[in-house]
């Protein structure tokens, strides 16, 4: 059995779907604070909070957990800057509990959601895994601490791990069953598409005085289905006992500015998307573009949807069909 924490979230749910599609036995651990029960598509759920050690231990009791994919985390750069304590508890304490429970249960394999935010302001583009990791926001720091914990638990207890350093996850399940639904939504692409739908008056562009060609921040967007596939490859490589690196980047090697994303979304949706320039958001590096060359070479990764247009198209299909996301706002309460 594969334990998927955060399996009801955006990246987790797409990965759970891919795992089950190939017949894996999956258990999802999620507190549903940000994830959605509907996104499980019927996968079994053990609801709880990974900060609670008794709950974490219970996940391993009476089951043979062969491997863990750890998505559960908080992922808002902006909030992480004002609530560092919360971010350390959510992202560091939870992983520590998980690793101690794995150690005690004898589970030796984990795939970890790390982030390009661990690089901070990079010296070179595209970013390779060898680039120094100096995060400039708390979210990135918590992910870097996670990588270090995995390394230390690997050395001491033989737990094998692969950290996947994602660039910007975007897009939706091409079958239309799953998509992106955060509350509050802070990510660029869903906000732009909500503006296209008329659910938002306009989009704010956070800063147009960055040292980039059009002055807006550049990011590397990667399709959610490609990200999900990379987790399966990482899991398989460890299962097969292949030699693997400690970490792999997952980007498309292609950067798009915020202004370019808005412009491409106007084309894809055929709708006007009003945009206005707003102040910079603290913690945003000007340019993040990643090279996936290592995972391509070592694990055979290949992106199915590398183009921004395709990413936006699948996301647009989801947003049009689900203007209120999974529609569970009322039942979710204050979690
Ligand atoms: N961004 C923006 N307006 C928004 C939301 C995001 O200009 O309403 C910018 C943000 O400053 C960053 C880029 O879009 O440069 C991507 O931000 P997002 O929050 O989607 O992902 P992040 O890069 O923080 O993981």
Tab-separated table of C-alpha atoms and ligand atoms in Angstrom:
chain	number	residue	atom	x	y	z
A	1	UNK	CA	0.000	0.000	0.000
A	2	UNK	CA	1.091	3.541	-0.812
A	3	UNK	CA	0.235	6.227	1.753
A	4	UNK	CA	-0.442	9.585	0.118
A	5	UNK	CA	-0.567	12.506	2.521
A	6	UNK	CA	-2.413	15.532	1.197
A	7	UNK	CA	-3.999	13.257	-1.385
A	8	UNK	CA	-7.172	15.366	-1.464
A	9	UNK	CA	-5.232	18.462	-2.516
A	10	UNK	CA	-4.423	19.753	-5.960
A	11	UNK	CA	-1.245	17.841	-6.826
A	12	UNK	CA	-2.061	14.963	-4.470
A	13	UNK	CA	-5.440	14.192	-6.031
A	14	UNK	CA	-4.014	14.048	-9.552
A	15	UNK	CA	-1.308	11.684	-8.302
A	16	UNK	CA	-3.792	9.478	-6.437
A	17	UNK	CA	-5.828	9.188	-9.632
A	18	UNK	CA	-2.700	8.167	-11.588
A	19	UNK	CA	-1.697	5.609	-8.940
A	20	UNK	CA	-5.135	4.020	-8.826
A	21	UNK	CA	-5.393	4.007	-12.613
A	22	UNK	CA	-2.503	1.565	-12.656
A	23	UNK	CA	-3.966	-0.575	-9.912
A	24	UNK	CA	-2.051	0.578	-6.833
A	25	UNK	CA	-3.517	0.145	-3.374
A	26	UNK	CA	-3.662	3.694	-1.962
A	27	UNK	CA	-4.561	5.219	1.391
A	28	UNK	CA	-4.973	8.996	1.561
A	29	UNK	CA	-4.136	10.889	4.764
A	30	UNK	CA	-5.624	14.374	4.697
A	31	UNK	CA	-7.243	16.725	7.201
A	32	UNK	CA	-9.401	18.233	4.414
A	33	UNK	CA	-8.457	21.710	5.637
A	34	UNK	CA	-7.538	22.614	2.088
A	35	UNK	CA	-8.227	19.421	0.153
A	36	UNK	CA	-11.599	18.205	-1.100
A	37	UNK	CA	-13.302	14.902	-0.439
A	38	UNK	CA	-14.722	14.947	-3.977
A	39	UNK	CA	-11.168	15.110	-5.352
A	40	UNK	CA	-10.468	11.632	-3.937
A	41	UNK	CA	-12.720	10.075	-6.607
A	42	UNK	CA	-13.527	7.337	-4.110
A	43	UNK	CA	-9.997	6.638	-2.840
A	44	UNK	CA	-9.975	5.563	0.831
A	45	UNK	CA	-9.331	8.401	3.277
A	46	UNK	CA	-8.004	8.379	6.846
A	47	UNK	CA	-8.894	11.880	7.963
A	48	UNK	CA	-6.563	13.573	10.410
A	49	UNK	CA	-3.832	16.067	11.116
A	50	UNK	CA	-0.200	15.031	10.689
A	51	UNK	CA	0.794	17.270	13.577
A	52	UNK	CA	-0.955	14.716	15.798
A	53	UNK	CA	1.553	11.906	16.379
A	54	UNK	CA	-1.085	9.405	17.539
A	55	UNK	CA	-2.919	9.868	14.263
A	56	UNK	CA	0.302	9.524	12.270
A	57	UNK	CA	1.199	6.279	14.039
A	58	UNK	CA	-2.323	4.941	13.452
A	59	UNK	CA	-1.788	5.274	9.703
A	60	UNK	CA	0.876	2.566	9.849
A	61	UNK	CA	-0.914	0.244	12.284
A	62	UNK	CA	-2.257	-2.984	10.856
A	63	UNK	CA	-1.154	-2.068	7.307
A	64	UNK	CA	1.891	-2.787	5.255
A	65	UNK	CA	2.801	0.698	4.051
A	66	UNK	CA	5.355	0.141	1.339
A	67	UNK	CA	5.958	3.781	0.491
A	68	UNK	CA	4.798	7.300	1.254
A	69	UNK	CA	4.175	10.249	-1.045
A	70	UNK	CA	4.087	13.346	1.128
A	71	UNK	CA	2.121	16.262	-0.321
A	72	UNK	CA	0.405	17.557	2.824
A	73	UNK	CA	1.701	21.071	3.431
A	74	UNK	CA	0.775	24.720	3.399
A	75	UNK	CA	1.976	26.453	0.275
A	76	UNK	CA	1.242	30.171	0.279
A	77	UNK	CA	4.407	32.228	-0.002
A	78	UNK	CA	2.666	35.411	1.167
A	79	UNK	CA	1.091	33.887	4.299
A	80	UNK	CA	4.342	32.118	5.169
A	81	UNK	CA	6.036	35.501	5.551
A	82	UNK	CA	3.575	36.720	8.165
A	83	UNK	CA	2.866	33.395	9.939
A	84	UNK	CA	6.227	31.589	10.113
A	85	UNK	CA	5.288	29.589	13.229
A	86	UNK	CA	2.267	28.142	11.487
A	87	UNK	CA	4.380	27.231	8.455
A	88	UNK	CA	7.052	25.491	10.526
A	89	UNK	CA	4.400	23.450	12.328
A	90	UNK	CA	2.525	22.551	9.151
A	91	UNK	CA	5.493	21.750	6.972
A	92	UNK	CA	8.297	20.734	9.331
A	93	UNK	CA	6.622	19.224	12.388
A	94	UNK	CA	4.262	17.155	10.249
A	95	UNK	CA	7.124	15.679	8.200
A	96	UNK	CA	9.105	14.958	11.345
A	97	UNK	CA	6.158	13.008	12.773
A	98	UNK	CA	5.809	11.118	9.523
A	99	UNK	CA	9.498	10.202	9.373
A	100	UNK	CA	9.539	8.986	12.971
A	101	UNK	CA	6.447	6.880	12.350
A	102	UNK	CA	8.029	5.489	9.157
A	103	UNK	CA	11.206	4.658	11.025
A	104	UNK	CA	9.259	2.793	13.709
A	105	UNK	CA	7.026	0.998	11.196
A	106	UNK	CA	9.923	0.021	8.911
A	107	UNK	CA	8.634	1.966	5.875
A	108	UNK	CA	11.706	2.846	3.849
A	109	UNK	CA	10.561	4.884	0.836
A	110	UNK	CA	9.250	8.441	0.563
A	111	UNK	CA	8.677	10.930	-2.245
A	112	UNK	CA	8.620	14.507	-0.961
A	113	UNK	CA	7.055	17.651	-2.437
A	114	UNK	CA	9.858	20.133	-2.364
A	115	UNK	CA	9.927	23.382	-4.247
A	116	UNK	CA	11.842	25.734	-6.495
A	117	UNK	CA	11.292	28.187	-3.622
A	118	UNK	CA	14.247	26.464	-1.911
A	119	UNK	CA	16.588	28.149	-4.419
A	120	UNK	CA	15.714	31.730	-3.485
A	121	UNK	CA	17.075	34.179	-6.054
A	122	UNK	CA	19.073	31.959	-8.402
A	123	UNK	CA	22.494	32.873	-9.842
A	124	UNK	CA	21.778	31.153	-13.119
A	125	UNK	CA	18.820	30.227	-15.326
A	126	UNK	CA	17.706	27.563	-15.940
A	127	UNK	CA	18.138	26.387	-12.380
A	128	UNK	CA	19.775	22.973	-11.989
A	129	UNK	CA	19.820	20.811	-8.869
A	130	UNK	CA	23.388	21.948	-8.230
A	131	UNK	CA	22.385	25.590	-7.742
A	132	UNK	CA	22.759	26.820	-4.173
A	133	UNK	CA	19.624	26.690	-2.047
A	134	UNK	CA	19.076	30.007	-0.243
A	135	UNK	CA	15.330	30.484	0.160
A	136	UNK	CA	14.027	34.039	0.523
A	137	UNK	CA	10.614	33.117	1.903
A	138	UNK	CA	9.498	31.048	4.869
A	139	UNK	CA	7.650	28.554	2.698
A	140	UNK	CA	10.898	27.799	0.839
A	141	UNK	CA	12.805	27.491	4.097
A	142	UNK	CA	10.355	24.936	5.467
A	143	UNK	CA	10.757	22.853	2.290
A	144	UNK	CA	14.545	23.050	2.508
A	145	UNK	CA	14.436	21.916	6.133
A	146	UNK	CA	12.279	19.020	4.918
A	147	UNK	CA	14.968	18.000	2.419
A	148	UNK	CA	17.590	18.098	5.164
A	149	UNK	CA	15.444	15.974	7.472
A	150	UNK	CA	15.040	13.402	4.713
A	151	UNK	CA	18.784	13.306	4.178
A	152	UNK	CA	19.430	12.827	7.911
A	153	UNK	CA	16.766	10.116	8.309
A	154	UNK	CA	18.204	8.439	5.230
A	155	UNK	CA	21.676	8.317	6.706
A	156	UNK	CA	20.588	7.222	10.161
A	157	UNK	CA	17.631	4.937	9.438
A	158	UNK	CA	17.972	3.870	5.809
A	159	UNK	CA	14.824	5.688	4.668
A	160	UNK	CA	15.191	6.336	0.938
A	161	UNK	CA	13.771	9.560	-0.400
A	162	UNK	CA	13.438	11.614	-3.514
A	163	UNK	CA	12.606	15.306	-3.187
A	164	UNK	CA	10.855	16.733	-6.226
A	165	UNK	CA	11.463	20.455	-6.510
A	166	UNK	CA	8.416	21.690	-8.366
A	167	UNK	CA	8.280	24.883	-10.292
A	168	UNK	CA	4.748	26.308	-10.736
A	169	UNK	CA	2.102	23.579	-10.827
A	170	UNK	CA	-0.809	24.477	-13.093
A	171	UNK	CA	-3.462	23.020	-15.388
A	172	UNK	CA	-6.086	20.362	-14.706
A	173	UNK	CA	-6.936	16.715	-15.336
A	174	UNK	CA	-7.635	16.425	-19.102
A	175	UNK	CA	-10.594	14.091	-18.265
A	176	UNK	CA	-12.182	17.040	-16.449
A	177	UNK	CA	-12.595	15.192	-13.141
A	178	UNK	CA	-10.025	17.150	-11.127
A	179	UNK	CA	-8.764	20.704	-11.019
A	180	UNK	CA	-7.421	23.494	-8.866
A	181	UNK	CA	-9.607	24.808	-6.031
A	182	UNK	CA	-7.958	26.721	-3.215
A	183	UNK	CA	-9.730	28.904	-0.672
A	184	UNK	CA	-8.603	31.614	-0.620
A	185	UNK	CA	-7.136	31.383	-4.100
A	186	UNK	CA	-3.784	33.167	-4.402
A	187	UNK	CA	-2.238	31.494	-7.442
A	188	UNK	CA	-1.942	33.392	-10.666
A	189	UNK	CA	-3.528	31.035	-13.216
A	190	UNK	CA	-6.756	30.216	-11.331
A	191	UNK	CA	-7.161	33.911	-10.461
A	192	UNK	CA	-6.709	34.898	-14.102
A	193	UNK	CA	-9.302	32.296	-15.156
A	194	UNK	CA	-11.726	33.454	-12.464
A	195	UNK	CA	-11.375	36.947	-13.935
A	196	UNK	CA	-12.071	35.454	-17.386
A	197	UNK	CA	-15.242	33.889	-15.983
A	198	UNK	CA	-16.321	37.243	-14.544
A	199	UNK	CA	-16.075	35.900	-10.988
A	200	UNK	CA	-13.426	38.522	-10.303
A	201	UNK	CA	-13.434	42.035	-11.608
A	202	UNK	CA	-9.730	42.103	-12.467
A	203	UNK	CA	-6.355	40.617	-11.831
A	204	UNK	CA	-3.572	42.407	-9.945
A	205	UNK	CA	-0.085	42.120	-11.368
A	206	UNK	CA	2.268	42.165	-8.406
A	207	UNK	CA	5.059	44.464	-9.524
A	208	UNK	CA	6.137	45.617	-12.984
A	209	UNK	CA	9.565	46.925	-12.022
A	210	UNK	CA	11.444	43.622	-11.761
A	211	UNK	CA	14.648	43.148	-13.764
A	212	UNK	CA	12.845	41.131	-16.491
A	213	UNK	CA	12.021	42.130	-20.117
A	214	UNK	CA	8.483	43.371	-19.326
A	215	UNK	CA	9.142	44.093	-15.652
A	216	UNK	CA	6.817	41.347	-14.337
A	217	UNK	CA	7.977	38.148	-12.585
A	218	UNK	CA	8.883	35.119	-14.665
A	219	UNK	CA	7.835	31.610	-13.649
A	220	UNK	CA	8.059	28.124	-15.158
A	221	UNK	CA	4.618	26.471	-15.294
A	222	UNK	CA	4.375	22.679	-15.280
A	223	UNK	CA	1.260	20.664	-16.005
A	224	UNK	CA	-0.255	18.875	-13.035
A	225	UNK	CA	-0.537	15.581	-14.966
A	226	UNK	CA	3.186	15.710	-15.720
A	227	UNK	CA	3.931	16.378	-12.062
A	228	UNK	CA	1.768	13.424	-11.026
A	229	UNK	CA	3.612	11.170	-13.466
A	230	UNK	CA	6.962	12.253	-12.042
A	231	UNK	CA	5.890	10.999	-8.593
A	232	UNK	CA	5.140	7.573	-10.013
A	233	UNK	CA	8.533	7.489	-11.713
A	234	UNK	CA	10.274	8.483	-8.472
A	235	UNK	CA	8.409	5.810	-6.515
A	236	UNK	CA	9.151	3.144	-9.121
A	237	UNK	CA	12.844	4.009	-9.269
A	238	UNK	CA	13.201	3.524	-5.520
A	239	UNK	CA	11.139	0.332	-5.544
A	240	UNK	CA	13.336	-1.088	-8.280
A	241	UNK	CA	16.394	-0.224	-6.217
A	242	UNK	CA	17.760	2.091	-8.911
A	243	UNK	CA	20.410	4.554	-7.968
A	244	UNK	CA	18.657	7.905	-7.694
A	245	UNK	CA	19.573	11.471	-6.826
A	246	UNK	CA	18.475	13.115	-3.591
A	247	UNK	CA	16.414	15.662	-5.533
A	248	UNK	CA	15.070	16.421	-9.004
A	249	UNK	CA	13.733	19.644	-10.467
A	250	UNK	CA	10.424	19.601	-12.278
A	251	UNK	CA	9.919	22.496	-14.640
A	252	UNK	CA	9.622	22.932	-18.387
A	253	UNK	CA	12.774	24.996	-18.835
A	254	UNK	CA	10.646	27.797	-20.249
A	255	UNK	CA	9.707	30.957	-18.382
A	256	UNK	CA	6.626	33.127	-18.813
A	257	UNK	CA	6.106	36.525	-17.269
A	258	UNK	CA	2.939	37.378	-15.358
A	259	UNK	CA	1.984	39.708	-18.229
A	260	UNK	CA	2.518	36.874	-20.751
A	261	UNK	CA	0.332	34.507	-18.712
A	262	UNK	CA	-2.475	37.068	-18.662
A	263	UNK	CA	-2.106	37.686	-22.410
A	264	UNK	CA	-2.058	33.949	-23.247
A	265	UNK	CA	-5.117	33.427	-21.042
A	266	UNK	CA	-6.937	36.143	-23.001
A	267	UNK	CA	-6.197	34.194	-26.201
A	268	UNK	CA	-7.117	30.775	-24.815
A	269	UNK	CA	-10.371	31.937	-23.217
A	270	UNK	CA	-11.332	34.553	-25.791
A	271	UNK	CA	-12.402	36.734	-22.873
A	272	UNK	CA	-11.124	40.139	-21.805
A	273	UNK	CA	-9.196	39.836	-18.563
A	274	UNK	CA	-8.782	43.244	-16.965
A	275	UNK	CA	-5.416	43.617	-15.245
A	276	UNK	CA	-3.840	46.350	-13.190
A	277	UNK	CA	-0.389	46.783	-11.731
A	278	UNK	CA	-0.190	46.464	-7.950
A	279	UNK	CA	2.757	46.601	-5.518
A	280	UNK	CA	5.276	43.759	-5.393
A	281	UNK	CA	4.404	40.791	-3.162
A	282	UNK	CA	7.055	40.170	-0.490
A	283	UNK	CA	9.098	37.002	-1.013
A	284	UNK	CA	8.818	36.846	-4.826
A	285	UNK	CA	12.074	36.208	-6.732
A	286	UNK	CA	12.062	37.927	-10.157
A	287	UNK	CA	12.739	34.825	-12.222
A	288	UNK	CA	12.411	31.086	-11.603
A	289	UNK	CA	12.934	28.699	-14.496
A	290	UNK	CA	13.995	25.116	-13.930
A	291	UNK	CA	15.811	22.486	-15.881
A	292	UNK	CA	14.296	18.982	-15.722
A	293	UNK	CA	17.274	17.487	-17.561
A	294	UNK	CA	18.302	15.306	-14.599
A	295	UNK	CA	14.930	13.605	-14.101
A	296	UNK	CA	14.596	13.144	-17.870
A	297	UNK	CA	17.962	11.453	-18.062
A	298	UNK	CA	17.866	9.407	-14.882
A	299	UNK	CA	14.192	8.498	-14.460
A	300	UNK	CA	12.920	8.775	-18.043
A	301	UNK	CA	10.586	11.697	-17.337
A	302	UNK	CA	8.994	13.363	-20.348
A	303	UNK	CA	6.424	16.150	-20.208
A	304	UNK	CA	3.142	15.415	-22.011
A	305	UNK	CA	1.861	19.000	-21.757
A	306	UNK	CA	4.853	21.318	-21.859
A	307	UNK	CA	3.139	24.288	-23.555
A	308	UNK	CA	1.577	27.121	-21.593
A	309	UNK	CA	-1.427	27.119	-23.970
A	310	UNK	CA	-2.200	23.467	-23.148
A	311	UNK	CA	-1.782	24.119	-19.461
A	312	UNK	CA	-4.185	27.049	-19.634
A	313	UNK	CA	-6.645	25.154	-21.853
A	314	UNK	CA	-7.039	22.227	-19.431
A	315	UNK	CA	-7.335	24.660	-16.507
A	316	UNK	CA	-9.926	26.704	-18.430
A	317	UNK	CA	-12.043	23.590	-19.156
A	318	UNK	CA	-12.084	22.829	-15.421
A	319	UNK	CA	-12.917	26.385	-14.351
A	320	UNK	CA	-15.700	26.701	-16.926
A	321	UNK	CA	-17.276	23.400	-15.859
A	322	UNK	CA	-16.707	24.068	-12.122
A	323	UNK	CA	-17.025	27.815	-11.540
A	324	UNK	CA	-17.359	27.104	-7.801
A	325	UNK	CA	-14.586	24.510	-7.738
A	326	UNK	CA	-15.623	21.337	-5.943
A	327	UNK	CA	-18.570	23.244	-4.466
A	328	UNK	CA	-17.827	22.226	-0.879
A	329	UNK	CA	-17.153	25.649	0.631
A	330	UNK	CA	-20.141	25.485	2.953
A	331	UNK	CA	-19.480	22.045	4.321
A	332	UNK	CA	-15.789	22.711	4.878
A	333	UNK	CA	-16.355	25.306	7.600
A	334	UNK	CA	-13.426	27.034	9.220
A	335	UNK	CA	-10.891	24.202	9.037
B	1	LIG	N1	0.937	36.949	-9.143
B	1	LIG	C1	0.364	38.150	-9.549
B	1	LIG	N2	-0.947	38.392	-9.216
B	1	LIG	C2	-1.696	37.504	-8.499
B	1	LIG	C3	-1.100	36.281	-8.092
B	1	LIG	C4	0.218	36.037	-8.438
B	1	LIG	O1	0.997	38.987	-10.184
B	1	LIG	O2	-2.862	37.815	-8.208
B	1	LIG	C5	2.326	36.676	-9.514
B	1	LIG	C6	3.232	36.375	-8.333
B	1	LIG	O3	3.757	37.577	-7.799
B	1	LIG	C7	4.307	35.500	-8.986
B	1	LIG	C8	3.538	34.761	-10.088
B	1	LIG	O4	2.337	35.506	-10.304
B	1	LIG	O5	5.281	36.311	-9.593
B	1	LIG	C9	3.157	33.343	-9.699
B	1	LIG	O6	2.570	33.386	-8.419
B	1	LIG	P1	1.782	32.158	-7.786
B	1	LIG	O7	1.217	32.642	-6.474
B	1	LIG	O8	0.838	31.602	-8.787
B	1	LIG	O9	2.888	31.059	-7.552
B	1	LIG	P2	4.289	31.115	-6.748
B	1	LIG	O10	5.318	31.515	-7.786
B	1	LIG	O11	4.162	32.079	-5.633
B	1	LIG	O12	4.466	29.708	-6.286
